[in-house]
PDB file of C-alpha atoms and ligand atoms in Angstrom:
ATOM      1  CA  MET A1467       2.741   1.489  11.188  1.00 87.00           C
ATOM      2  CA  PRO A1468       2.935  -2.266  10.553  1.00 96.00           C
ATOM      3  CA  ILE A1469       0.164  -3.613   8.354  1.00 98.00           C
ATOM      4  CA  LYS A1470      -2.433  -5.831  10.034  1.00 98.00           C
ATOM      5  CA  LEU A1471      -3.721  -8.919   8.263  1.00 98.00           C
ATOM      6  CA  VAL A1472      -7.375  -9.836   8.804  1.00 98.00           C
ATOM      7  CA  THR A1473      -9.242 -12.686   7.208  1.00 98.00           C
ATOM      8  CA  THR A1474     -12.876 -12.206   8.243  1.00 98.00           C
ATOM      9  CA  ALA A1475     -15.397  -9.451   7.552  1.00 97.00           C
ATOM     10  CA  THR A1476     -16.076  -9.139  11.285  1.00 96.00           C
ATOM     11  CA  GLU A1477     -12.384  -8.520  12.050  1.00 97.00           C
ATOM     12  CA  LEU A1478     -12.146  -6.067   9.156  1.00 97.00           C
ATOM     13  CA  ARG A1479     -15.075  -4.040  10.437  1.00 94.00           C
ATOM     14  CA  ALA A1480     -13.752  -4.007  14.017  1.00 95.00           C
ATOM     15  CA  GLU A1481     -10.190  -3.083  12.985  1.00 96.00           C
ATOM     16  CA  SER A1482     -11.195  -0.357  10.545  1.00 96.00           C
ATOM     17  CA  ALA A1483     -13.554   1.173  13.162  1.00 94.00           C
ATOM     18  CA  ARG A1484     -10.753   1.011  15.749  1.00 95.00           C
ATOM     19  CA  LEU A1485      -8.280   2.703  13.395  1.00 96.00           C
ATOM     20  CA  LEU A1486     -10.730   5.410  12.348  1.00 95.00           C
ATOM     21  CA  THR A1487     -11.342   6.224  16.029  1.00 92.00           C
ATOM     22  CA  GLN A1488      -7.638   6.061  16.921  1.00 94.00           C
ATOM     23  CA  LYS A1489      -6.646   8.347  14.042  1.00 94.00           C
ATOM     24  CA  GLN A1490      -9.771  10.504  14.359  1.00 92.00           C
ATOM     25  CA  GLY A1491     -10.097   9.668  10.680  1.00 93.00           C
ATOM     26  CA  VAL A1492     -12.690  11.080   8.352  1.00 93.00           C
ATOM     27  CA  SER A1493     -11.983   8.937   5.296  1.00 96.00           C
ATOM     28  CA  GLN A1494     -11.315   5.340   4.325  1.00 97.00           C
ATOM     29  CA  GLY A1495      -9.904   3.996   1.065  1.00 98.00           C
ATOM     30  CA  LEU A1496     -10.258   0.482  -0.322  1.00 98.00           C
ATOM     31  CA  VAL A1497      -7.850  -1.053  -2.838  1.00 99.00           C
ATOM     32  CA  PRO A1498      -9.359  -4.293  -4.180  1.00 99.00           C
ATOM     33  CA  THR A1499      -6.746  -6.710  -5.565  1.00 98.00           C
ATOM     34  CA  MET A1500      -6.237 -10.371  -6.354  1.00 98.00           C
ATOM     35  CA  GLY A1501      -2.692 -10.296  -4.953  1.00 98.00           C
ATOM     36  CA  ALA A1502       0.482 -11.029  -6.974  1.00 96.00           C
ATOM     37  CA  LEU A1503       1.073  -7.332  -6.515  1.00 98.00           C
ATOM     38  CA  HIS A1504       3.395  -5.184  -8.616  1.00 97.00           C
ATOM     39  CA  GLU A1505       4.245  -1.516  -8.979  1.00 98.00           C
ATOM     40  CA  GLY A1506       0.826  -0.844 -10.556  1.00 98.00           C
ATOM     41  CA  HIS A1507      -0.879  -1.987  -7.344  1.00 98.00           C
ATOM     42  CA  ALA A1508       1.704  -0.046  -5.304  1.00 98.00           C
ATOM     43  CA  GLN A1509       0.581   3.080  -7.159  1.00 98.00           C
ATOM     44  CA  LEU A1510      -3.072   2.355  -6.282  1.00 98.00           C
ATOM     45  CA  ALA A1511      -2.160   1.831  -2.631  1.00 99.00           C
ATOM     46  CA  ARG A1512       0.039   4.952  -2.478  1.00 98.00           C
ATOM     47  CA  THR A1513      -2.717   7.086  -3.982  1.00 98.00           C
ATOM     48  CA  ALA A1514      -5.211   5.660  -1.478  1.00 98.00           C
ATOM     49  CA  ALA A1515      -2.789   6.343   1.399  1.00 98.00           C
ATOM     50  CA  GLU A1516      -2.298   9.955   0.246  1.00 98.00           C
ATOM     51  CA  GLN A1517      -6.042  10.579   0.088  1.00 98.00           C
ATOM     52  CA  ASN A1518      -7.408   8.712   3.136  1.00 98.00           C
ATOM     53  CA  ASP A1519      -6.882   8.370   6.883  1.00 97.00           C
ATOM     54  CA  VAL A1520      -7.384   4.603   6.870  1.00 97.00           C
ATOM     55  CA  VAL A1521      -6.510   2.326   3.946  1.00 98.00           C
ATOM     56  CA  VAL A1522      -7.673  -1.242   3.435  1.00 98.00           C
ATOM     57  CA  ALA A1523      -6.382  -3.469   0.619  1.00 99.00           C
ATOM     58  CA  SER A1524      -8.179  -6.693  -0.155  1.00 98.00           C
ATOM     59  CA  ILE A1525      -6.358  -9.727  -1.510  1.00 98.00           C
ATOM     60  CA  PHE A1526      -8.755 -12.288  -2.901  1.00 98.00           C
ATOM     61  CA  VAL A1527      -8.466 -14.489  -5.978  1.00 98.00           C
ATOM     62  CA  ASN A1528     -12.109 -14.534  -6.981  1.00 98.00           C
ATOM     63  CA  PRO A1529     -13.118 -17.895  -8.502  1.00 98.00           C
ATOM     64  CA  LEU A1530     -16.285 -16.335  -9.932  1.00 97.00           C
ATOM     65  CA  GLN A1531     -14.394 -14.278 -12.509  1.00 97.00           C
ATOM     66  CA  PHE A1532     -12.280 -17.123 -13.934  1.00 96.00           C
ATOM     67  CA  GLY A1533     -13.849 -19.077 -16.796  1.00 91.00           C
ATOM     68  CA  ASP A1534     -11.101 -21.627 -16.703  1.00 89.00           C
ATOM     69  CA  ALA A1535     -10.106 -23.701 -13.641  1.00 91.00           C
ATOM     70  CA  VAL A1536      -6.516 -24.011 -14.937  1.00 89.00           C
ATOM     71  CA  ASP A1537      -6.169 -20.231 -15.129  1.00 89.00           C
ATOM     72  CA  LEU A1538      -7.557 -19.952 -11.573  1.00 94.00           C
ATOM     73  CA  ASP A1539      -5.113 -22.576 -10.272  1.00 94.00           C
ATOM     74  CA  ARG A1540      -2.087 -21.034 -11.872  1.00 91.00           C
ATOM     75  CA  TYR A1541      -2.923 -17.488 -10.760  1.00 93.00           C
ATOM     76  CA  PRO A1542       0.131 -16.543  -8.646  1.00 93.00           C
ATOM     77  CA  ARG A1543      -0.345 -16.426  -4.850  1.00 96.00           C
ATOM     78  CA  THR A1544       2.363 -14.373  -3.120  1.00 97.00           C
ATOM     79  CA  LEU A1545       0.840 -13.260   0.198  1.00 98.00           C
ATOM     80  CA  ASP A1546       4.047 -12.444   2.128  1.00 98.00           C
ATOM     81  CA  ALA A1547       5.485 -10.302  -0.663  1.00 98.00           C
ATOM     82  CA  ASP A1548       2.080  -8.636  -1.136  1.00 98.00           C
ATOM     83  CA  LEU A1549       1.866  -7.688   2.535  1.00 98.00           C
ATOM     84  CA  ALA A1550       5.380  -6.203   2.443  1.00 98.00           C
ATOM     85  CA  LEU A1551       4.543  -4.132  -0.653  1.00 98.00           C
ATOM     86  CA  LEU A1552       1.273  -2.869   0.861  1.00 98.00           C
ATOM     87  CA  GLU A1553       2.922  -1.983   4.169  1.00 98.00           C
ATOM     88  CA  GLU A1554       5.550   0.070   2.325  1.00 98.00           C
ATOM     89  CA  GLN A1555       2.825   2.173   0.685  1.00 98.00           C
ATOM     90  CA  GLY A1556       1.147   2.928   4.029  1.00 98.00           C
ATOM     91  CA  VAL A1557      -1.769   0.474   3.875  1.00 99.00           C
ATOM     92  CA  ASP A1558      -3.196  -0.158   7.369  1.00 98.00           C
ATOM     93  CA  LEU A1559      -5.217  -3.318   6.860  1.00 98.00           C
ATOM     94  CA  ALA A1560      -4.914  -6.235   4.457  1.00 98.00           C
ATOM     95  CA  PHE A1561      -8.128  -8.224   4.102  1.00 98.00           C
ATOM     96  CA  ALA A1562      -7.341 -11.693   2.741  1.00 98.00           C
ATOM     97  CA  PRO A1563     -10.508 -13.746   3.178  1.00 98.00           C
ATOM     98  CA  SER A1564     -11.019 -17.385   2.250  1.00 98.00           C
ATOM     99  CA  VAL A1565     -13.438 -18.374  -0.512  1.00 98.00           C
ATOM    100  CA  GLU A1566     -15.830 -19.597   2.235  1.00 98.00           C
ATOM    101  CA  GLU A1567     -15.716 -16.204   3.963  1.00 98.00           C
ATOM    102  CA  VAL A1568     -16.676 -14.384   0.779  1.00 98.00           C
ATOM    103  CA  TYR A1569     -19.152 -16.986  -0.477  1.00 98.00           C
ATOM    104  CA  PRO A1570     -20.393 -18.708   2.707  1.00 97.00           C
ATOM    105  CA  GLY A1571     -23.302 -20.365   0.925  1.00 96.00           C
ATOM    106  CA  GLY A1572     -21.215 -21.501  -2.032  1.00 97.00           C
ATOM    107  CA  GLU A1573     -21.634 -19.749  -5.382  1.00 95.00           C
ATOM    108  CA  PRO A1574     -24.105 -16.892  -4.917  1.00 96.00           C
ATOM    109  CA  MET A1575     -27.479 -17.328  -6.544  1.00 97.00           C
ATOM    110  CA  VAL A1576     -28.089 -13.577  -6.933  1.00 97.00           C
ATOM    111  CA  ARG A1577     -25.300 -11.792  -8.806  1.00 97.00           C
ATOM    112  CA  VAL A1578     -24.514  -8.484 -10.430  1.00 98.00           C
ATOM    113  CA  THR A1579     -24.880  -8.687 -14.179  1.00 98.00           C
ATOM    114  CA  ALA A1580     -22.724  -6.448 -16.263  1.00 98.00           C
ATOM    115  CA  GLY A1581     -25.236  -6.105 -19.102  1.00 97.00           C
ATOM    116  CA  ARG A1582     -24.311  -5.068 -22.640  1.00 96.00           C
ATOM    117  CA  LEU A1583     -21.180  -3.235 -21.517  1.00 96.00           C
ATOM    118  CA  GLY A1584     -19.850  -6.498 -20.110  1.00 97.00           C
ATOM    119  CA  GLU A1585     -20.411  -8.520 -23.264  1.00 96.00           C
ATOM    120  CA  LYS A1586     -18.071  -6.708 -25.633  1.00 97.00           C
ATOM    121  CA  TRP A1587     -14.248  -6.577 -25.876  1.00 98.00           C
ATOM    122  CA  GLU A1588     -12.890  -8.534 -22.883  1.00 97.00           C
ATOM    123  CA  GLY A1589     -16.363  -9.874 -22.158  1.00 97.00           C
ATOM    124  CA  ALA A1590     -16.623 -11.393 -25.637  1.00 97.00           C
ATOM    125  CA  SER A1591     -13.465 -13.453 -25.058  1.00 94.00           C
ATOM    126  CA  ARG A1592     -14.211 -14.207 -21.403  1.00 94.00           C
ATOM    127  CA  PRO A1593     -17.979 -14.840 -21.077  1.00 95.00           C
ATOM    128  CA  GLY A1594     -19.239 -14.273 -17.525  1.00 96.00           C
ATOM    129  CA  HIS A1595     -15.969 -12.662 -16.426  1.00 97.00           C
ATOM    130  CA  PHE A1596     -17.424  -9.246 -15.654  1.00 98.00           C
ATOM    131  CA  ASP A1597     -20.504 -10.645 -13.881  1.00 98.00           C
ATOM    132  CA  GLY A1598     -18.099 -12.482 -11.569  1.00 98.00           C
ATOM    133  CA  ALA A1599     -15.807  -9.467 -11.156  1.00 98.00           C
ATOM    134  CA  LEU A1600     -18.677  -7.044 -10.441  1.00 98.00           C
ATOM    135  CA  THR A1601     -20.286  -9.456  -7.987  1.00 98.00           C
ATOM    136  CA  VAL A1602     -17.118  -9.667  -5.921  1.00 98.00           C
ATOM    137  CA  VAL A1603     -16.431  -5.923  -6.245  1.00 98.00           C
ATOM    138  CA  ALA A1604     -19.936  -5.269  -4.868  1.00 98.00           C
ATOM    139  CA  LYS A1605     -19.178  -7.548  -1.922  1.00 98.00           C
ATOM    140  CA  LEU A1606     -15.717  -6.055  -1.327  1.00 98.00           C
ATOM    141  CA  LEU A1607     -17.164  -2.528  -1.427  1.00 98.00           C
ATOM    142  CA  HIS A1608     -19.578  -3.589   1.304  1.00 97.00           C
ATOM    143  CA  PHE A1609     -16.916  -5.349   3.366  1.00 97.00           C
ATOM    144  CA  GLY A1610     -14.598  -2.339   3.179  1.00 96.00           C
ATOM    145  CA  MET A1611     -17.192   0.323   3.935  1.00 94.00           C
ATOM    146  CA  PRO A1612     -16.186   2.530   6.894  1.00 92.00           C
ATOM    147  CA  GLY A1613     -18.497   3.016   9.859  1.00 73.00           C
ATOM    148  CA  ALA A1614     -20.884   0.371   8.642  1.00 50.00           C
ATOM    149  CA  GLY A1615     -20.376  -3.235   7.870  1.00 45.00           C
ATOM    150  CA  LEU A1616     -21.680  -6.710   7.686  1.00 43.00           C
ATOM    151  CA  GLN A1617     -22.367  -8.736  10.784  1.00 48.00           C
ATOM    152  CA  ALA A1618     -21.768 -12.457  10.667  1.00 44.00           C
ATOM    153  CA  GLY A1619     -24.721 -13.715   8.669  1.00 49.00           C
ATOM    154  CA  GLY A1620     -24.706 -10.732   6.331  1.00 50.00           C
ATOM    155  CA  ALA A1621     -26.878  -8.097   8.072  1.00 49.00           C
ATOM    156  CA  PHE A1622     -25.753  -4.467   7.892  1.00 46.00           C
ATOM    157  CA  VAL A1623     -24.874  -2.499  11.000  1.00 48.00           C
ATOM    158  CA  SER A1624     -25.193   1.249  10.541  1.00 45.00           C
ATOM    159  CA  GLY A1625     -22.503   3.873  11.007  1.00 46.00           C
ATOM    160  CA  SER A1626     -21.924   6.479  13.703  1.00 46.00           C
ATOM    161  CA  ALA A1627     -24.513   9.163  14.391  1.00 43.00           C
ATOM    162  CA  GLY A1628     -22.040  11.920  13.424  1.00 54.00           C
ATOM    163  CA  GLY A1629     -22.119  10.947   9.743  1.00 67.00           C
ATOM    164  CA  LEU A1630     -20.133   8.353   7.848  1.00 79.00           C
ATOM    165  CA  PRO A1631     -16.510   8.917   6.889  1.00 90.00           C
ATOM    166  CA  ALA A1632     -15.789   9.513   3.186  1.00 95.00           C
ATOM    167  CA  TYR A1633     -15.322   6.261   1.301  1.00 97.00           C
ATOM    168  CA  ARG A1634     -13.197   5.842  -1.834  1.00 98.00           C
ATOM    169  CA  ALA A1635     -12.178   2.789  -3.841  1.00 98.00           C
ATOM    170  CA  TYR A1636      -9.206   2.626  -6.205  1.00 98.00           C
ATOM    171  CA  PHE A1637      -9.065   0.894  -9.610  1.00 98.00           C
ATOM    172  CA  GLY A1638      -6.399   0.858 -12.314  1.00 98.00           C
ATOM    173  CA  GLN A1639      -7.016   2.566 -15.647  1.00 98.00           C
ATOM    174  CA  LYS A1640      -5.298  -0.433 -17.250  1.00 98.00           C
ATOM    175  CA  ASP A1641      -8.458  -2.516 -16.774  1.00 98.00           C
ATOM    176  CA  ALA A1642     -10.493   0.144 -18.561  1.00 98.00           C
ATOM    177  CA  GLN A1643     -13.567  -2.003 -19.138  1.00 98.00           C
ATOM    178  CA  GLN A1644     -13.645  -3.158 -15.513  1.00 98.00           C
ATOM    179  CA  LEU A1645     -13.292   0.480 -14.416  1.00 98.00           C
ATOM    180  CA  ALA A1646     -16.144   1.619 -16.704  1.00 98.00           C
ATOM    181  CA  LEU A1647     -18.334  -1.207 -15.383  1.00 98.00           C
ATOM    182  CA  VAL A1648     -17.546  -0.519 -11.731  1.00 98.00           C
ATOM    183  CA  ARG A1649     -18.426   3.143 -12.282  1.00 98.00           C
ATOM    184  CA  ARG A1650     -21.685   2.085 -13.944  1.00 97.00           C
ATOM    185  CA  MET A1651     -22.547  -0.346 -11.123  1.00 98.00           C
ATOM    186  CA  VAL A1652     -21.857   2.292  -8.459  1.00 98.00           C
ATOM    187  CA  ALA A1653     -23.975   4.870 -10.322  1.00 97.00           C
ATOM    188  CA  ASP A1654     -26.795   2.515 -11.336  1.00 97.00           C
ATOM    189  CA  LEU A1655     -27.106   0.861  -7.927  1.00 98.00           C
ATOM    190  CA  ASN A1656     -26.287   3.921  -5.733  1.00 97.00           C
ATOM    191  CA  PHE A1657     -23.256   2.575  -3.904  1.00 97.00           C
ATOM    192  CA  PRO A1658     -22.059   5.229  -1.394  1.00 95.00           C
ATOM    193  CA  VAL A1659     -18.456   5.239  -2.624  1.00 97.00           C
ATOM    194  CA  GLU A1660     -16.294   7.416  -4.855  1.00 97.00           C
ATOM    195  CA  ILE A1661     -14.434   5.466  -7.531  1.00 98.00           C
ATOM    196  CA  VAL A1662     -10.922   6.784  -8.145  1.00 98.00           C
ATOM    197  CA  ALA A1663      -9.105   5.784 -11.364  1.00 98.00           C
ATOM    198  CA  VAL A1664      -5.313   5.505 -11.182  1.00 98.00           C
ATOM    199  CA  PRO A1665      -3.217   5.764 -14.393  1.00 98.00           C
ATOM    200  CA  THR A1666      -1.512   2.676 -15.805  1.00 98.00           C
ATOM    201  CA  VAL A1667       2.022   1.988 -14.609  1.00 98.00           C
ATOM    202  CA  ARG A1668       4.459   0.797 -17.297  1.00 98.00           C
ATOM    203  CA  SER A1669       7.911  -0.789 -17.418  1.00 98.00           C
ATOM    204  CA  SER A1670      10.691   1.572 -18.489  1.00 98.00           C
ATOM    205  CA  GLU A1671      10.181   0.263 -22.040  1.00 98.00           C
ATOM    206  CA  GLY A1672       6.417   0.834 -22.018  1.00 98.00           C
ATOM    207  CA  LEU A1673       4.858  -2.563 -21.235  1.00 98.00           C
ATOM    208  CA  ALA A1674       1.775  -2.089 -19.017  1.00 98.00           C
ATOM    209  CA  LEU A1675       2.432  -3.885 -15.724  1.00 98.00           C
ATOM    210  CA  SER A1676       0.300  -6.958 -15.064  1.00 97.00           C
ATOM    211  CA  SER A1677       0.516  -9.896 -12.667  1.00 92.00           C
ATOM    212  CA  ARG A1678       0.503 -12.137 -15.738  1.00 92.00           C
ATOM    213  CA  ASN A1679       3.648 -10.574 -17.278  1.00 96.00           C
ATOM    214  CA  ARG A1680       5.728 -12.970 -15.162  1.00 94.00           C
ATOM    215  CA  PHE A1681       4.625 -15.794 -17.495  1.00 94.00           C
ATOM    216  CA  LEU A1682       6.259 -14.110 -20.542  1.00 97.00           C
ATOM    217  CA  THR A1683       9.700 -15.154 -21.757  1.00 98.00           C
ATOM    218  CA  GLN A1684      12.228 -12.404 -22.505  1.00 98.00           C
ATOM    219  CA  GLU A1685      11.470 -12.729 -26.219  1.00 98.00           C
ATOM    220  CA  GLN A1686       7.721 -12.515 -25.635  1.00 98.00           C
ATOM    221  CA  SER A1687       8.110  -9.468 -23.338  1.00 98.00           C
ATOM    222  CA  GLU A1688      10.039  -7.704 -26.073  1.00 98.00           C
ATOM    223  CA  ALA A1689       7.438  -8.644 -28.677  1.00 98.00           C
ATOM    224  CA  ALA A1690       4.663  -7.384 -26.370  1.00 98.00           C
ATOM    225  CA  LEU A1691       6.124  -3.870 -26.474  1.00 98.00           C
ATOM    226  CA  VAL A1692       4.469  -3.433 -29.849  1.00 98.00           C
ATOM    227  CA  LEU A1693       1.129  -2.985 -28.036  1.00 98.00           C
ATOM    228  CA  SER A1694       2.136   0.172 -26.170  1.00 98.00           C
ATOM    229  CA  ARG A1695       4.023   1.434 -29.246  1.00 98.00           C
ATOM    230  CA  ALA A1696       0.902   1.144 -31.377  1.00 98.00           C
ATOM    231  CA  LEU A1697      -1.151   2.928 -28.714  1.00 98.00           C
ATOM    232  CA  SER A1698       1.476   5.701 -28.458  1.00 98.00           C
ATOM    233  CA  LEU A1699       1.221   6.206 -32.200  1.00 96.00           C
ATOM    234  CA  LEU A1700      -2.503   6.938 -31.842  1.00 95.00           C
ATOM    235  CA  GLU A1701      -1.857   9.149 -28.813  1.00 96.00           C
ATOM    236  CA  GLU A1702       0.677  11.220 -30.764  1.00 95.00           C
ATOM    237  CA  ARG A1703      -1.799  11.623 -33.607  1.00 94.00           C
ATOM    238  CA  ALA A1704      -4.590  12.676 -31.245  1.00 93.00           C
ATOM    239  CA  ASN A1705      -2.314  15.183 -29.485  1.00 93.00           C
ATOM    240  CA  ALA A1706      -1.338  16.623 -32.873  1.00 92.00           C
ATOM    241  CA  HIS A1707      -5.067  16.888 -33.873  1.00 89.00           C
ATOM    242  CA  GLU A1708      -4.441  14.577 -36.816  1.00 90.00           C
ATOM    243  CA  PRO A1709      -6.597  11.698 -38.112  1.00 90.00           C
ATOM    244  CA  LEU A1710      -5.870   8.648 -35.954  1.00 90.00           C
ATOM    245  CA  ASP A1711      -4.687   6.402 -38.795  1.00 88.00           C
ATOM    246  CA  LEU A1712      -5.592   3.190 -37.006  1.00 92.00           C
ATOM    247  CA  GLU A1713      -4.446   1.250 -40.052  1.00 93.00           C
ATOM    248  CA  SER A1714      -0.757   2.155 -39.588  1.00 94.00           C
ATOM    249  CA  ALA A1715      -1.000   1.260 -35.907  1.00 96.00           C
ATOM    250  CA  GLU A1716      -2.613  -2.074 -36.816  1.00 96.00           C
ATOM    251  CA  GLU A1717       0.141  -2.764 -39.349  1.00 97.00           C
ATOM    252  CA  LEU A1718       2.758  -2.101 -36.676  1.00 98.00           C
ATOM    253  CA  VAL A1719       1.178  -4.721 -34.391  1.00 98.00           C
ATOM    254  CA  ALA A1720       0.750  -7.178 -37.265  1.00 98.00           C
ATOM    255  CA  SER A1721       4.479  -6.883 -38.034  1.00 97.00           C
ATOM    256  CA  GLN A1722       5.225  -8.733 -34.778  1.00 98.00           C
ATOM    257  CA  PRO A1723       4.651 -12.472 -35.411  1.00 98.00           C
ATOM    258  CA  LEU A1724       4.568 -13.426 -31.705  1.00 98.00           C
ATOM    259  CA  VAL A1725       1.571 -11.158 -31.126  1.00 98.00           C
ATOM    260  CA  GLU A1726      -1.917 -12.398 -31.983  1.00 98.00           C
ATOM    261  CA  VAL A1727      -4.360  -9.479 -31.817  1.00 98.00           C
ATOM    262  CA  ASP A1728      -7.866 -10.024 -30.468  1.00 97.00           C
ATOM    263  CA  TYR A1729      -9.135  -6.445 -30.802  1.00 97.00           C
ATOM    264  CA  PHE A1730      -7.732  -2.990 -31.413  1.00 97.00           C
ATOM    265  CA  ASP A1731     -10.049   0.008 -31.657  1.00 95.00           C
ATOM    266  CA  VAL A1732     -10.842   3.523 -30.531  1.00 95.00           C
ATOM    267  CA  VAL A1733     -13.912   3.785 -28.310  1.00 95.00           C
ATOM    268  CA  ASP A1734     -15.923   6.143 -26.163  1.00 95.00           C
ATOM    269  CA  PRO A1735     -14.327   5.904 -22.664  1.00 94.00           C
ATOM    270  CA  ARG A1736     -17.685   5.564 -20.863  1.00 93.00           C
ATOM    271  CA  THR A1737     -19.789   3.388 -23.166  1.00 95.00           C
ATOM    272  CA  LEU A1738     -16.874   1.606 -24.898  1.00 97.00           C
ATOM    273  CA  GLU A1739     -18.797   1.925 -28.167  1.00 95.00           C
ATOM    274  CA  PRO A1740     -16.470   2.325 -31.166  1.00 94.00           C
ATOM    275  CA  LEU A1741     -16.085   5.963 -32.158  1.00 90.00           C
ATOM    276  CA  ALA A1742     -17.359   6.958 -35.562  1.00 69.00           C
ATOM    277  CA  GLU A1743     -15.216   5.633 -38.392  1.00 68.00           C
ATOM    278  CA  ASN A1744     -14.445   9.184 -39.468  1.00 61.00           C
ATOM    279  CA  CYS A1745     -12.185   9.867 -36.447  1.00 73.00           C
ATOM    280  CA  LYS A1746      -9.767   7.612 -38.314  1.00 71.00           C
ATOM    281  CA  GLU A1747      -9.853   9.847 -41.384  1.00 75.00           C
ATOM    282  CA  THR A1748     -10.541  13.366 -40.102  1.00 84.00           C
ATOM    283  CA  PRO A1749      -8.611  15.203 -37.354  1.00 86.00           C
ATOM    284  CA  PHE A1750      -9.358  13.698 -33.939  1.00 85.00           C
ATOM    285  CA  ARG A1751     -11.405  15.898 -31.590  1.00 86.00           C
ATOM    286  CA  GLY A1752     -12.780  15.253 -28.125  1.00 88.00           C
ATOM    287  CA  GLU A1753     -12.257  12.259 -25.900  1.00 92.00           C
ATOM    288  CA  GLY A1754     -11.559   8.647 -26.763  1.00 94.00           C
ATOM    289  CA  LEU A1755      -9.881   5.537 -25.524  1.00 97.00           C
ATOM    290  CA  ALA A1756      -7.624   3.392 -27.695  1.00 97.00           C
ATOM    291  CA  ILE A1757      -7.922  -0.226 -26.522  1.00 98.00           C
ATOM    292  CA  ILE A1758      -6.005  -3.328 -27.486  1.00 98.00           C
ATOM    293  CA  ALA A1759      -5.935  -6.997 -26.453  1.00 98.00           C
ATOM    294  CA  ALA A1760      -3.587  -9.646 -27.761  1.00 98.00           C
ATOM    295  CA  LYS A1761      -2.250 -13.060 -26.969  1.00 98.00           C
ATOM    296  CA  VAL A1762       1.510 -13.246 -26.598  1.00 98.00           C
ATOM    297  CA  GLY A1763       2.640 -16.826 -26.024  1.00 97.00           C
ATOM    298  CA  PRO A1764       0.469 -18.186 -23.185  1.00 94.00           C
ATOM    299  CA  VAL A1765      -0.585 -14.756 -21.919  1.00 95.00           C
ATOM    300  CA  ARG A1766      -3.513 -12.557 -22.852  1.00 95.00           C
ATOM    301  CA  LEU A1767      -2.468  -8.905 -22.534  1.00 98.00           C
ATOM    302  CA  ILE A1768      -4.645  -5.810 -22.493  1.00 98.00           C
ATOM    303  CA  ASP A1769      -3.650  -2.171 -22.686  1.00 98.00           C
ATOM    304  CA  ASN A1770      -5.206   1.209 -23.464  1.00 98.00           C
ATOM    305  CA  VAL A1771      -4.456   4.925 -23.657  1.00 98.00           C
ATOM    306  CA  PRO A1772      -6.863   7.787 -23.124  1.00 97.00           C
ATOM    307  CA  LEU A1773      -6.992  10.132 -26.154  1.00 95.00           C
ATOM    308  CA  ASN A1774      -7.808  13.784 -25.542  1.00 89.00           C
ATOM    309  CA  SER A1775      -7.769  16.512 -28.046  1.00 80.00           C
TER     310      SER A1775
HETATM  311  O1  LIG B2916      -8.724  -6.085 -11.031  1.00 95.55           O
HETATM  312  C1  LIG B2916      -8.683  -7.038 -10.212  1.00 95.55           C
HETATM  313  O2  LIG B2916      -7.630  -7.361  -9.653  1.00 95.55           O
HETATM  314  C2  LIG B2916      -9.954  -7.808  -9.905  1.00 95.55           C
HETATM  315  O3  LIG B2916     -10.771  -7.910 -11.016  1.00 95.55           O
HETATM  316  C3  LIG B2916     -10.727  -7.230  -8.714  1.00 95.55           C
HETATM  317  C4  LIG B2916     -11.201  -5.821  -8.980  1.00 95.55           C
HETATM  318  C5  LIG B2916      -9.858  -7.241  -7.470  1.00 95.55           C
HETATM  319  C6  LIG B2916     -11.964  -8.108  -8.429  1.00 95.55           C
HETATM  320  O4  LIG B2916     -11.608  -9.421  -8.155  1.00 95.55           O
END
């Protein structure tokens, strides 16, 4: 079925209700994106299409989560290619609202605050980023909710008497801190949605896909491979029930002069608190997440691998 592009919340609600009725659907999936889509987003959309009767993808470059106006301006906008990619994965509706549609009164006065979990790691380098991201995710989760929605002006209309369809939203494991925060927001504030995490998609050489990779030169892309190599080293150690030896992994990254590390650590996947020092010296047991962020040329890259033993 050809994808349908809608730009207002009212149209989105009407179209998703129409599709749910037409397909006698019992579930709706939402894939929130900022566009400039790549195979990682395709994987999110495919997973949503496999698991739901109706799939909505949002495309919105959210000014609230950019600290820097230059970064916001240069964020790639590729709507036609994005629509083609989404259609191929079986997405029914693309919701590409304007800034005025999402923030009709200008910058919102009341926002979601990410709290302590939003201040560390990425949050330390990008103050306010997660408050902005969570605020828009909260709004997108409301816009994309099946059987209920927002009337013009912001009031909720309730769903059908027969019970609401299941509602799921899809986020990439690559943005591990965003994922942990979205899960926390949904749990802490009782959002009626299931959050589904989709594993990171990598290039054949191992680089985690990101919309920002297009700004890397060939030399920088090659240098950036050291991030996933260092993470794989820790993963191998964890799988072999050996001490993680973070030092060797750090040395590997430091050997690449084009890569400027911001942080590299092993943390609890839910709280993102660093795991006890001793997991670096004694055999690794349990669950962890190895996280890394680095600047390569003009681009800040993040990556992570789940560690299970
Ligand atoms: O991960 C992203 O692309 C964005 O942070 C999101 C979740 C679409 C919110 O703007």
